């Protein structure tokens, strides 16, 4: 349950402090949490902690005459930490002039004279009115992680995507919206951003994804040195492998660098996947599959990177970026693919600052009322364009070809053509990306006419090509000219013989790569069908071949 809003009272006289807190709890204790302090410094410290934890302070009630820091001085400093809280000064009759001046100096909402007895006449009516006014404008309390950072920072963008894809509740604050929490967390220097502030008040400045994952309770290191099978990559193929392996009694470890779902997990809607007649978001499908894997006993690692796979007797040793290592009887590589980098001048400079590869569904809300450009003509680009069109004022699809029908499913083409918020520019490429601290303009070239034009833009989403992340694998892993892993029949020569360095008497199994015991499933495999259903099917098929391999080695 979200924490109740706070009523903070400060008075250096312990008896008075207790009396104020007692009267506040009697009237408001069921709706508010009363916190008391006995000095301005202690009250500011409490307020910093409350603000850093994301708790809401509704009212500050401060005694004026306190040693070291007067009530007015406290309220003045407190404005930076909780600018929306109502401010009340408790004062003696002799100090009413100071209270009146404070109305202008610290935007004082009210002052009360001592004594306030009976509170039903002299205290509660005033506070009732102030709290009612505060409630009308107060934001609902947020019980999650707060991300502080500039929206055009690549590091901030990376953290946003990580949190969203791992379904960690968070809010992103910047500028005036985040000023109070930045002050409370002592993050006023921009060099300390991005930063994450957790509900318990823990602050991580410029954190790694692994540090955030650990703090969020996600496992990042293996719990055992040995497994029957390790699945590298948690897209549809990897999730399929993990579910089938664990359900058949294999001790299974699933390793993912960022979040479960892969590219499919970023899709706003998948409508041609069997069993979901109304479609399903990539995030929901990924979460369902992850929950299913965990239910079968799969151990899932997040923000963990495998850096090498080497033979180790009958097993295969997997090395991690943090220096740790595990061994498995068999390995399934399901690392998927990443989007091809845009070969336009300035594109790399503005990556994460207006140029984005792929697009998680949460990005759409940031595009409200703007013009959005999408590069690509396959289903992923079409789904993104349709989703962005619900928020953006206009979506422009840029395609090199002459017709999106050549590469996009018919049902998507029909919806795009029927959507007045989407324009499709064919024979068009982005040749340059321009701006200062973020994207401001795109230079477009028409391949048919050779003409160029410069258009204003703040966001460009790229869905072109596919790059297999296989550069970390050693030379023992055979690849095609594009870097995709070759398996089974692709490894054989014209006479049907395996390569000369193949160590076994049998030929490689269908999904087995050039290293025995290592199987490949999904988009990273050469000549694979780039569809979610086929990736899941290959993941299941890989487990069948893993069983065959394990039986062969005894």
Coordinates of C-alpha atoms in Angstrom, one line a residue:
X1 CA 0.0 0.0 0.0
X2 CA 1.3 3.5 -0.8
X3 CA 2.4 5.4 2.3
X4 CA 0.0 7.9 3.7
X5 CA 0.8 11.6 3.2
X6 CA 2.8 13.1 5.9
X7 CA 2.0 15.9 8.4
X8 CA 5.4 17.2 9.7
X9 CA 5.5 19.2 12.9
X10 CA 8.6 20.8 14.4
X11 CA 8.9 22.4 17.9
X12 CA 12.0 22.6 20.2
X13 CA 9.8 22.3 23.3
X14 CA 9.3 18.6 23.7
X15 CA 6.0 19.0 25.6
X16 CA 4.6 21.2 23.0
X17 CA 5.9 19.0 20.2
X18 CA 4.1 16.0 21.8
X19 CA 0.9 17.9 22.3
X20 CA 0.8 19.1 18.6
X21 CA 1.5 15.6 17.4
X22 CA -1.2 14.2 19.7
X23 CA -3.9 16.6 18.4
X24 CA -2.9 15.9 14.8
X25 CA -3.1 12.1 15.2
X26 CA -6.5 12.4 17.0
X27 CA -8.0 14.2 14.0
X28 CA -6.0 13.0 11.0
X29 CA -4.3 9.8 12.0
X30 CA -6.5 7.6 9.9
X31 CA -5.6 9.5 6.7
X32 CA -2.1 10.9 7.3
X33 CA 1.1 9.9 9.0
X34 CA 2.3 12.4 11.7
X35 CA 6.0 12.9 11.9
X36 CA 7.5 15.2 14.6
X37 CA 10.9 16.8 15.1
X38 CA 12.4 18.9 17.8
X39 CA 14.6 21.2 15.8
X40 CA 14.7 22.7 12.3
X41 CA 17.8 20.7 11.3
X42 CA 16.2 17.4 12.4
X43 CA 13.0 18.4 10.5
X44 CA 14.9 19.1 7.3
X45 CA 16.8 15.8 7.6
X46 CA 13.5 14.0 8.0
X47 CA 12.0 15.9 5.1
X48 CA 15.0 15.0 2.8
X49 CA 14.5 11.3 3.7
X50 CA 10.8 11.4 3.0
X51 CA 11.2 13.2 -0.3
X52 CA 14.0 10.9 -1.5
X53 CA 11.8 7.9 -0.7
X54 CA 9.0 9.4 -2.8
X55 CA 6.7 10.0 0.1
X56 CA 4.3 13.0 0.0
X57 CA 4.3 15.7 2.6
X58 CA 0.9 17.5 2.8
X59 CA 1.6 20.0 5.6
X60 CA 4.4 21.6 7.6
X61 CA 3.6 23.0 11.0
X62 CA 6.6 24.8 12.5
X63 CA 7.0 26.8 15.8
X64 CA 8.6 30.1 15.1
X65 CA 10.9 30.6 18.1
X66 CA 13.4 27.8 17.9
X67 CA 17.2 28.1 18.6
X68 CA 19.5 27.7 15.7
X69 CA 16.8 27.9 13.1
X70 CA 13.5 29.8 13.4
X71 CA 10.3 28.4 12.0
X72 CA 10.3 30.9 9.1
X73 CA 13.9 29.8 8.2
X74 CA 12.9 26.2 8.3
X75 CA 9.8 26.7 6.1
X76 CA 12.0 28.7 3.6
X77 CA 14.5 25.8 3.2
X78 CA 11.7 23.2 3.2
X79 CA 10.1 24.9 0.1
X80 CA 12.9 23.4 -2.1
X81 CA 12.1 19.9 -0.8
X82 CA 8.4 19.9 -0.8
X83 CA 7.1 23.0 -2.7
X84 CA 3.4 21.8 -2.7
X85 CA 3.1 21.2 1.0
X86 CA 0.9 23.7 3.0
X87 CA 3.0 25.8 5.4
X88 CA 1.7 26.8 8.8
X89 CA 3.6 28.8 11.5
X90 CA 2.9 28.3 15.2
X91 CA 3.7 31.5 17.0
X92 CA 3.1 33.6 20.1
X93 CA 1.1 36.8 20.0
X94 CA 4.3 38.9 20.2
X95 CA 5.6 37.4 17.0
X96 CA 2.6 38.1 14.8
X97 CA 4.6 40.7 12.8
X98 CA 7.1 38.0 11.8
X99 CA 4.3 35.7 10.8
X100 CA 2.7 38.4 8.6
X101 CA 6.0 39.0 6.9
X102 CA 6.4 35.3 6.4
X103 CA 3.2 35.3 4.3
X104 CA 5.2 37.0 1.6
X105 CA 8.7 35.7 2.4
X106 CA 7.9 32.0 2.4
X107 CA 4.4 31.9 0.9
X108 CA 3.0 31.1 4.3
X109 CA -0.5 29.6 4.1
X110 CA -1.6 30.4 7.7
X111 CA -0.3 31.2 11.2
X112 CA -1.7 29.9 14.4
X113 CA -1.4 31.5 17.9
X114 CA -0.5 29.6 21.0
X115 CA -2.3 28.2 22.7
X116 CA -4.6 26.4 20.2
X117 CA -6.9 24.9 22.8
X118 CA -9.6 23.8 22.2
X119 CA -8.3 22.4 18.9
X120 CA -11.8 21.8 17.6
X121 CA -12.2 25.6 17.4
X122 CA -8.7 27.0 16.9
X123 CA -6.7 24.2 15.1
X124 CA -8.8 21.8 13.2
X125 CA -10.9 24.2 11.1
X126 CA -7.8 25.9 9.8
X127 CA -6.0 22.6 9.0
X128 CA -9.2 21.0 7.5
X129 CA -9.4 23.8 5.0
X130 CA -5.7 23.7 4.1
X131 CA -5.6 19.9 3.7
X132 CA -8.8 20.0 1.6
X133 CA -7.1 22.5 -0.7
X134 CA -4.0 20.4 -0.8
X135 CA -5.9 17.2 -1.7
X136 CA -7.6 18.9 -4.7
X137 CA -4.2 19.5 -6.4
X138 CA -2.0 16.7 -4.9
X139 CA -0.6 14.0 -7.1
X140 CA -1.3 10.4 -6.1
X141 CA 1.5 9.0 -4.0
X142 CA 4.0 7.0 -6.1
X143 CA 5.3 3.8 -4.6
X144 CA 8.1 2.8 -7.0
X145 CA 11.5 3.7 -8.3
X146 CA 12.3 7.3 -9.4
X147 CA 14.6 7.8 -12.3
X148 CA 16.3 11.2 -12.5
X149 CA 18.0 12.2 -15.7
X150 CA 17.7 14.3 -18.9
X151 CA 15.4 12.9 -21.5
X152 CA 18.0 13.4 -24.2
X153 CA 20.7 11.4 -22.3
X154 CA 21.5 8.0 -23.8
X155 CA 22.3 6.6 -20.3
X156 CA 18.8 7.8 -19.1
X157 CA 17.2 6.1 -22.2
X158 CA 19.0 2.9 -21.5
X159 CA 17.8 2.8 -17.9
X160 CA 14.2 3.7 -19.0
X161 CA 14.2 0.8 -21.4
X162 CA 15.7 -1.6 -18.9
X163 CA 13.1 -0.7 -16.2
X164 CA 10.1 -0.8 -18.6
X165 CA 11.1 -4.1 -20.2
X166 CA 11.6 -5.7 -16.8
X167 CA 8.3 -4.3 -15.7
X168 CA 9.8 -2.4 -12.7
X169 CA 7.4 0.4 -11.7
X170 CA 9.2 3.7 -12.2
X171 CA 8.6 7.3 -12.9
X172 CA 11.0 9.5 -14.9
X173 CA 11.4 13.1 -13.5
X174 CA 13.5 15.9 -14.9
X175 CA 13.6 19.7 -14.6
X176 CA 11.3 21.2 -12.0
X177 CA 9.4 18.0 -11.6
X178 CA 12.5 16.3 -10.2
X179 CA 14.1 19.3 -8.4
X180 CA 12.8 18.4 -4.9
X181 CA 14.0 14.8 -5.0
X182 CA 17.4 15.9 -6.5
X183 CA 17.8 18.3 -3.6
X184 CA 16.8 15.7 -1.1
X185 CA 19.1 13.0 -2.6
X186 CA 22.0 15.5 -2.9
X187 CA 22.1 15.1 -6.7
X188 CA 22.2 18.8 -7.7
X189 CA 25.3 18.3 -9.9
X190 CA 24.2 17.1 -13.4
X191 CA 27.4 15.0 -13.5
X192 CA 25.7 12.7 -11.0
X193 CA 22.9 11.9 -13.4
X194 CA 21.2 9.7 -14.4
X195 CA 20.4 8.4 -10.9
X196 CA 17.8 6.0 -9.4
X197 CA 16.1 6.7 -6.1
X198 CA 14.4 3.6 -4.6
X199 CA 11.4 3.6 -2.3
X200 CA 13.6 2.8 0.7
X201 CA 15.6 6.0 0.0
X202 CA 18.6 4.2 -1.6
X203 CA 20.3 6.4 -4.3
X204 CA 22.4 5.0 -7.1
X205 CA 24.2 7.6 -9.2
X206 CA 25.1 6.7 -12.8
X207 CA 24.4 3.0 -12.0
X208 CA 25.1 0.0 -14.1
X209 CA 22.1 -2.1 -15.3
X210 CA 23.4 -4.9 -13.1
X211 CA 23.5 -2.7 -10.0
X212 CA 19.9 -1.6 -10.7
X213 CA 18.8 -5.2 -11.3
X214 CA 20.3 -6.4 -8.0
X215 CA 18.6 -3.6 -6.1
X216 CA 15.3 -4.4 -7.8
X217 CA 15.6 -8.0 -6.6
X218 CA 16.4 -9.5 -10.0
X219 CA 19.0 -12.3 -9.9
X220 CA 22.3 -11.4 -11.7
X221 CA 24.6 -14.3 -10.7
X222 CA 24.1 -18.0 -11.0
X223 CA 23.2 -19.9 -7.9
X224 CA 25.0 -23.1 -8.9
X225 CA 28.3 -23.9 -10.7
X226 CA 26.7 -26.6 -12.9
X227 CA 23.5 -27.0 -15.0
X228 CA 22.1 -29.5 -17.4
X229 CA 21.5 -26.8 -20.0
X230 CA 22.2 -23.1 -20.1
X231 CA 20.1 -21.0 -22.5
X232 CA 21.8 -17.7 -23.6
X233 CA 19.2 -15.2 -24.6
X234 CA 15.6 -14.8 -23.3
X235 CA 13.7 -13.9 -26.5
X236 CA 10.9 -16.2 -27.8
X237 CA 13.4 -18.9 -28.8
X238 CA 15.3 -18.8 -25.5
X239 CA 12.1 -18.7 -23.4
X240 CA 10.7 -21.6 -25.5
X241 CA 13.9 -23.6 -24.8
X242 CA 13.9 -22.8 -21.1
X243 CA 10.2 -23.8 -20.6
X244 CA 10.6 -27.1 -22.5
X245 CA 13.9 -28.0 -20.9
X246 CA 12.7 -27.4 -17.3
X247 CA 9.4 -29.0 -17.9
X248 CA 11.3 -32.2 -18.9
X249 CA 13.4 -32.3 -15.8
X250 CA 16.6 -30.6 -17.0
X251 CA 18.2 -28.2 -14.5
X252 CA 18.1 -25.0 -16.6
X253 CA 19.7 -21.6 -16.4
X254 CA 18.4 -18.7 -18.6
X255 CA 20.7 -15.8 -19.1
X256 CA 19.7 -12.4 -20.6
X257 CA 21.7 -9.2 -21.0
X258 CA 18.8 -6.8 -20.6
X259 CA 15.2 -8.2 -20.3
X260 CA 13.1 -11.1 -21.4
X261 CA 11.3 -10.9 -24.7
X262 CA 14.1 -9.9 -27.1
X263 CA 12.9 -7.8 -30.0
X264 CA 9.5 -9.3 -29.8
X265 CA 9.2 -8.0 -26.2
X266 CA 9.4 -4.5 -27.6
X267 CA 6.5 -4.9 -30.0
X268 CA 3.4 -3.0 -29.1
X269 CA 1.2 -5.8 -30.4
X270 CA 1.7 -9.2 -32.0
X271 CA -1.5 -10.2 -33.9
X272 CA -0.4 -13.3 -35.9
X273 CA 0.7 -15.5 -33.0
X274 CA -1.3 -18.7 -32.6
X275 CA -3.8 -18.6 -29.7
X276 CA -4.2 -14.9 -29.3
X277 CA -7.1 -13.9 -31.6
X278 CA -7.1 -10.3 -30.3
X279 CA -3.3 -10.0 -30.3
X280 CA -1.0 -9.6 -27.4
X281 CA 1.7 -7.1 -26.6
X282 CA 5.3 -8.3 -26.8
X283 CA 5.8 -7.3 -23.1
X284 CA 2.8 -9.4 -22.0
X285 CA 3.8 -12.4 -24.0
X286 CA 7.4 -12.2 -22.6
X287 CA 6.1 -11.9 -19.1
X288 CA 3.7 -14.8 -19.5
X289 CA 6.6 -17.0 -20.9
X290 CA 8.9 -15.9 -18.1
X291 CA 6.4 -16.7 -15.4
X292 CA 5.8 -20.1 -17.0
X293 CA 9.6 -20.8 -17.1
X294 CA 10.0 -19.8 -13.4
X295 CA 7.0 -22.0 -12.5
X296 CA 8.9 -25.0 -14.0
X297 CA 12.0 -24.1 -12.0
X298 CA 14.1 -22.2 -14.5
X299 CA 16.7 -20.0 -12.9
X300 CA 16.6 -16.6 -14.6
X301 CA 19.6 -14.2 -14.7
X302 CA 19.0 -10.6 -15.8
X303 CA 21.6 -8.0 -16.8
X304 CA 24.2 -10.8 -17.1
X305 CA 26.4 -11.2 -20.1
X306 CA 28.1 -14.4 -21.3
X307 CA 31.5 -13.5 -22.8
X308 CA 32.8 -16.9 -23.9
X309 CA 31.8 -20.6 -24.4
X310 CA 34.6 -23.2 -24.3
X311 CA 34.7 -27.0 -24.1
X312 CA 35.4 -28.4 -20.7
X313 CA 35.5 -32.2 -20.9
X314 CA 32.0 -33.4 -21.6
X315 CA 30.6 -30.0 -20.5
X316 CA 30.7 -26.5 -21.8
X317 CA 32.1 -23.7 -19.7
X318 CA 30.4 -20.3 -19.9
X319 CA 32.3 -17.2 -18.7
X320 CA 30.5 -14.1 -17.6
X321 CA 31.5 -10.4 -17.8
X322 CA 31.7 -10.2 -14.0
X323 CA 34.4 -12.9 -14.0
X324 CA 32.2 -15.8 -12.8
X325 CA 31.7 -19.1 -14.7
X326 CA 29.3 -22.0 -14.9
X327 CA 29.5 -25.3 -16.6
X328 CA 26.7 -27.1 -18.5
X329 CA 26.2 -30.4 -20.3
X330 CA 24.7 -28.4 -23.2
X331 CA 24.1 -24.9 -24.3
X332 CA 21.3 -23.3 -26.4
X333 CA 22.3 -20.0 -28.1
X334 CA 19.2 -17.9 -28.6
X335 CA 20.6 -14.4 -28.6
X336 CA 18.4 -13.0 -31.4
X337 CA 19.5 -10.1 -33.4
X338 CA 19.8 -6.3 -33.0
X339 CA 18.7 -3.6 -35.4
X340 CA 21.2 -2.5 -38.1
X341 CA 22.7 0.9 -37.3
X342 CA 21.4 3.7 -39.5
X343 CA 24.2 4.6 -42.1
X344 CA 23.3 8.3 -42.1
X345 CA 25.6 11.2 -41.1
X346 CA 25.0 12.1 -37.4
X347 CA 23.0 9.0 -36.6
X348 CA 25.5 7.6 -34.2
X349 CA 26.0 11.0 -32.6
X350 CA 22.3 11.2 -31.7
X351 CA 21.8 7.6 -30.7
X352 CA 19.7 7.7 -27.5
X353 CA 19.1 11.4 -28.0
X354 CA 16.4 11.2 -30.6
X355 CA 17.6 8.3 -32.7
X356 CA 16.2 5.0 -31.3
X357 CA 16.6 1.4 -32.5
X358 CA 13.3 -0.4 -32.1
X359 CA 10.7 1.0 -29.8
X360 CA 9.2 -0.2 -26.6
X361 CA 5.5 0.6 -26.1
X362 CA 6.3 3.0 -23.3
X363 CA 8.0 5.4 -25.7
X364 CA 4.7 6.3 -27.3
X365 CA 3.5 8.4 -24.4
X366 CA 6.5 10.7 -24.8
X367 CA 5.5 11.4 -28.4
X368 CA 2.2 12.9 -27.6
X369 CA 1.3 15.7 -30.0
X370 CA 4.6 15.4 -31.9
X371 CA 5.6 14.3 -35.4
X372 CA 7.4 10.9 -35.3
X373 CA 9.5 9.3 -38.0
X374 CA 9.8 5.6 -38.4
X375 CA 12.3 3.9 -40.8
X376 CA 11.4 0.4 -42.0
X377 CA 8.9 -1.5 -44.0
X378 CA 8.6 -4.8 -42.2
X379 CA 5.9 -5.8 -39.6
X380 CA 7.8 -4.4 -36.7
X381 CA 7.9 -1.0 -38.2
X382 CA 4.2 -1.2 -39.2
X383 CA 3.1 -2.2 -35.7
X384 CA 5.2 0.7 -34.2
X385 CA 3.7 3.2 -36.6
X386 CA 0.2 2.2 -35.7
X387 CA 1.0 2.3 -32.0
X388 CA 2.6 5.8 -32.2
X389 CA -0.3 7.1 -34.2
X390 CA -2.5 6.8 -31.1
X391 CA -0.4 9.5 -29.4
X392 CA 1.6 11.4 -32.0
X393 CA 0.0 14.1 -34.2
X394 CA 1.6 12.5 -37.3
X395 CA 3.7 9.5 -38.0
X396 CA 5.8 9.3 -41.1
X397 CA 7.1 6.0 -42.4
X398 CA 10.2 6.1 -44.5
X399 CA 10.8 3.2 -46.8
X400 CA 13.6 2.6 -49.4
X401 CA 11.4 0.4 -51.5
X402 CA 8.5 1.3 -53.8
X403 CA 5.8 -0.4 -51.9
X404 CA 5.5 -1.6 -48.2
X405 CA 3.4 -4.5 -49.5
X406 CA 6.6 -6.2 -50.6
X407 CA 7.8 -6.8 -47.0
X408 CA 4.8 -6.2 -44.7
X409 CA 1.8 -8.4 -43.8
X410 CA -1.4 -7.4 -45.7
X411 CA -3.4 -6.8 -42.5
X412 CA -0.9 -4.2 -41.3
X413 CA -0.8 -2.5 -44.7
X414 CA -4.6 -2.1 -44.7
X415 CA -4.6 -0.5 -41.3
X416 CA -1.8 1.9 -42.1
X417 CA -3.5 3.0 -45.3
X418 CA -6.8 3.5 -43.4
X419 CA -5.1 5.6 -40.6
X420 CA -5.1 9.3 -41.4
X421 CA -2.3 10.0 -38.9
X422 CA 0.2 7.9 -40.8
X423 CA 2.0 9.0 -44.0
X424 CA 4.2 6.6 -46.0
X425 CA 7.1 8.0 -48.0
X426 CA 8.5 5.4 -50.4
X427 CA 11.9 5.5 -52.2
X428 CA 13.0 7.7 -49.3
X429 CA 16.1 7.4 -47.0
X430 CA 17.6 9.5 -44.2
X431 CA 21.0 10.7 -45.3
X432 CA 21.7 13.0 -42.3
X433 CA 20.5 13.7 -38.8
X434 CA 21.1 17.2 -37.4
X435 CA 20.6 19.0 -34.1
X436 CA 22.4 20.4 -31.1
X437 CA 21.9 18.3 -27.9
X438 CA 19.2 16.2 -29.5
X439 CA 17.7 15.5 -32.9
X440 CA 16.1 18.6 -34.5
X441 CA 16.1 17.9 -38.2
X442 CA 16.3 15.1 -40.7
X443 CA 17.7 15.3 -44.3
X444 CA 15.7 13.0 -46.6
X445 CA 16.7 11.9 -50.0
X446 CA 14.3 10.5 -52.7
X447 CA 16.0 7.6 -54.4
X448 CA 13.8 8.0 -57.5
X449 CA 14.3 11.7 -58.1
X450 CA 17.6 12.4 -56.3
X451 CA 16.1 15.4 -54.6
X452 CA 16.7 16.1 -50.9
X453 CA 14.6 17.9 -48.3
X454 CA 15.2 18.9 -44.6
X455 CA 12.3 18.3 -42.2
X456 CA 11.9 19.2 -38.5
X457 CA 12.0 16.1 -36.2
X458 CA 12.7 15.2 -32.6
X459 CA 12.4 11.4 -32.7
X460 CA 13.4 8.9 -35.3
X461 CA 12.8 5.1 -34.7
X462 CA 14.8 2.7 -36.8
X463 CA 13.6 -0.8 -37.8
X464 CA 16.0 -1.8 -40.5
X465 CA 18.0 -5.0 -41.1
X466 CA 19.3 -7.5 -38.5
X467 CA 22.7 -7.8 -36.9
X468 CA 23.5 -11.1 -35.1
X469 CA 25.4 -10.4 -31.9
X470 CA 27.9 -13.2 -32.4
X471 CA 31.2 -11.3 -32.4
X472 CA 31.9 -12.5 -28.8
X473 CA 32.1 -16.1 -29.9
X474 CA 35.4 -17.7 -30.8
X475 CA 36.6 -18.9 -34.2
X476 CA 35.4 -22.4 -33.5
X477 CA 31.8 -21.1 -34.1
X478 CA 31.1 -21.2 -37.9
X479 CA 29.2 -18.2 -39.2
X480 CA 27.9 -17.1 -42.6
X481 CA 29.1 -14.0 -44.4
X482 CA 26.7 -11.8 -42.3
X483 CA 27.7 -13.3 -38.9
X484 CA 24.7 -15.7 -38.4
X485 CA 25.5 -19.0 -36.8
X486 CA 25.5 -22.0 -39.1
X487 CA 24.0 -25.3 -37.9
X488 CA 23.4 -28.8 -39.0
X489 CA 23.2 -29.3 -42.8
X490 CA 24.8 -25.8 -43.4
X491 CA 28.0 -27.2 -41.9
X492 CA 28.3 -30.1 -44.3
X493 CA 30.2 -30.0 -47.6
X494 CA 28.8 -31.0 -50.9
X495 CA 29.5 -34.6 -50.2
X496 CA 27.6 -34.4 -46.9
X497 CA 30.7 -34.6 -44.7
X498 CA 31.1 -32.4 -41.6
X499 CA 34.1 -30.0 -41.4
X500 CA 37.6 -31.5 -40.8
X501 CA 37.8 -30.2 -37.3
X502 CA 34.4 -31.7 -36.2
X503 CA 35.5 -34.1 -33.4
X504 CA 32.6 -36.6 -33.4
X505 CA 31.9 -39.6 -35.7
X506 CA 28.3 -38.5 -36.3
X507 CA 27.2 -35.4 -38.3
X508 CA 26.0 -32.3 -36.4
X509 CA 22.3 -32.4 -35.4
X510 CA 20.0 -30.1 -37.2
X511 CA 20.3 -27.1 -34.8
X512 CA 23.7 -28.0 -33.5
X513 CA 26.5 -25.5 -34.4
X514 CA 30.2 -26.3 -35.2
X515 CA 30.9 -26.8 -31.4
X516 CA 29.2 -30.1 -30.3
X517 CA 26.7 -29.7 -27.6
X518 CA 25.9 -26.1 -28.4
X519 CA 22.6 -25.6 -30.2
X520 CA 21.2 -22.5 -31.9
X521 CA 17.6 -21.4 -32.0
X522 CA 15.8 -18.4 -33.4
X523 CA 16.9 -15.3 -35.4
X524 CA 20.6 -15.7 -34.7
X525 CA 20.6 -19.0 -36.7
X526 CA 21.5 -18.7 -40.4
X527 CA 18.5 -19.2 -42.7
X528 CA 16.0 -19.1 -39.8
X529 CA 12.4 -17.9 -40.3
X530 CA 12.2 -14.5 -38.6
X531 CA 8.8 -15.0 -36.8
X532 CA 7.9 -15.4 -33.2
X533 CA 6.1 -18.7 -33.7
X534 CA 9.1 -20.3 -35.5
X535 CA 11.5 -19.0 -32.9
X536 CA 9.5 -20.7 -30.1
X537 CA 9.3 -23.8 -32.2
X538 CA 13.1 -23.9 -32.7
X539 CA 13.6 -23.4 -29.0
X540 CA 11.4 -26.5 -28.3
X541 CA 13.2 -28.4 -31.0
X542 CA 16.6 -27.5 -29.6
X543 CA 15.6 -29.2 -26.3
X544 CA 14.7 -32.4 -28.1
X545 CA 18.2 -32.4 -29.7
X546 CA 19.8 -31.6 -26.3
X547 CA 18.2 -34.8 -24.9
X548 CA 19.6 -36.8 -27.9
X549 CA 23.0 -35.3 -27.3
X550 CA 22.9 -36.0 -23.5
X551 CA 21.9 -39.6 -24.2
X552 CA 24.8 -40.0 -26.7
X553 CA 27.4 -38.8 -24.2
X554 CA 26.1 -41.1 -21.5

